[in-house]
């Protein structure tokens, strides 16, 4: 088995291929169809209906992006920037969030921070690179009213009203993510309806994408990398639909790497088990996928864990070739960019 290092997942990407804004028509993005044998087909995303058969199952991540970015001020007057990583508890007696914080000097536990010049939070314990904060009232209401949508770091403008609509999937439902499950951004309601009319089944999981999704891998030895924890749930009805789809010989298609990670995290026993939990699943070439047959995904950052995941899924060389083709053909990259359709070859690769 080939042993890969971080450098194996690097590539040169021209800056002008990093999509800065979303296309007005969700389905107008391009779609690179990568066949299992490596053939590449340039399509538009609306063509995806021709690549999915009646009886196949599309699995979407229905997480909703929080307005998780805040600017604030410490009691000393020092400025802080916060990014909510996850909501820990939102009961009447315990309203806590975990945040990444940028400040000239870290605040002490028990001190107060004024956020958005609107309300105060109390600093709790530090947990590694994160801080816990105690909110004064319903967290989701305060986030929605005073927070700002956190666009990825490679998007160079502040989120506006257009982003607030386009950086959510049309089926987003469960608030908790700080980044969108971006493969799902290519679906509008008309396309979903067309899939159903063609006999395609739809199912949902939830995985709250954390800010760790943008954290670079810093160790050349991949075994030394520590994944951030993310919360997921696979409902019983989704697990049942997947079992029926498999039994009928049809394909389970994950829409996005977050749907993939939820399903594979729930499949570590060898078969999919419904339930909720935290996952730190780190997928690299050599991993055998247990549930997902095909994957719709965007183009990912160099040296990222998601580059490693898609290489494990579709084959290292196939992904290298597909990305080289996408760059040559000037596909748009990352969250607001174009998409690809991949097939699981992990059981066939000499990884």
Steps between C-alpha positions, in 0.01 A plus 500: 500500500628844409575730794397858429631818660355848515698616195325239286179703529645835399433668165542841340172689465480839327338754732250603235343153504386544863133590465420821691126516436228245440331475160143637502369167367596222741488230230711694247833396652714257305518131588805285432387138474789269590432142396651210698747424219611863501312641199408866549182665370434875517135571576279759668354419840143477374618193303532312830147361454631295208769342720262381772266205442149432629536323835831669585512693828638851543608573860518869596636678808217723629714707739442876496785751522496719810574871494801403704742793463511777763704809569521607861683678777653383824447684829850643453391651169701256289333382180419134432375299204305182566391207289250266664623145443200324652212544740574287807175553690196723459284425803356767728770446763792420270557694177856431387686518170851402395681774307823579323619838621742757361617753758826673583485334844284205599216594737489344846226259613216694661565818302238656276505573128254735331391356164363704207456787748179322600549240775760363740642148521708353781823321422515143625776241491754472221509174303818487293466763227133562587322699770158431650265796536180528703219679314228694687198367307401271211819450298341444161288815531803711594706353214224565248441856621856622557744259335651514154514219247854355503617463141812284449838672541581484128190706410617857513177695557278535805175304487207700362129427449578300185743277691247448778273334243760328280724363777212286629365191328132523401429207736698631801303429816706431815710800618850418619763530224759773454562403136260386232489143364592652166423217257135550593511864388463378138148365559194722469148384579416446132798264462402308815146470364634374168705233677191380689294499180767275347462247783806608698467477880610779737621460857669721759769488765631784714866584552580840648805613306760658730761765428755220511397417143721793391794415728805388298669170571837598645676165538674331207427166670123470464472268801596793723205717389219554750153559355260747659189339645167554322151395611285288270177304499372231264120460544348154510293570187818589308672180613194298394488666157870429449452132593212469253696677227799269549275192503350611168845534346472877460756769586529708817625843390636737765451868419815648647787376712307590817217260410771246418672544837172467688411178320846348525531602868175312567631198305816422697355173628490383137140595439305822539350557845258787563587737782685816602848575623825688451731399221872551443509257209808575286478328163818450297587269208475138608166554674222269377167679475218303657180680396548765231516395133528839329581855610409848377756747630667833428871550431704516820796684648855373440638293790153476657341200669227517234758452222608187685139384535416530129832335410409208725157480339573531128871415480805716555608521137145551373464801729838641395397469136153644562638803683761563230219487242281732707779757529576479128129541418467785752244348730409716801638370832391472864174593674338712226662299222414211272437135584609149412331160502716211625458124535633286785799297385649448846444126489683474169796734549852407583507790742 
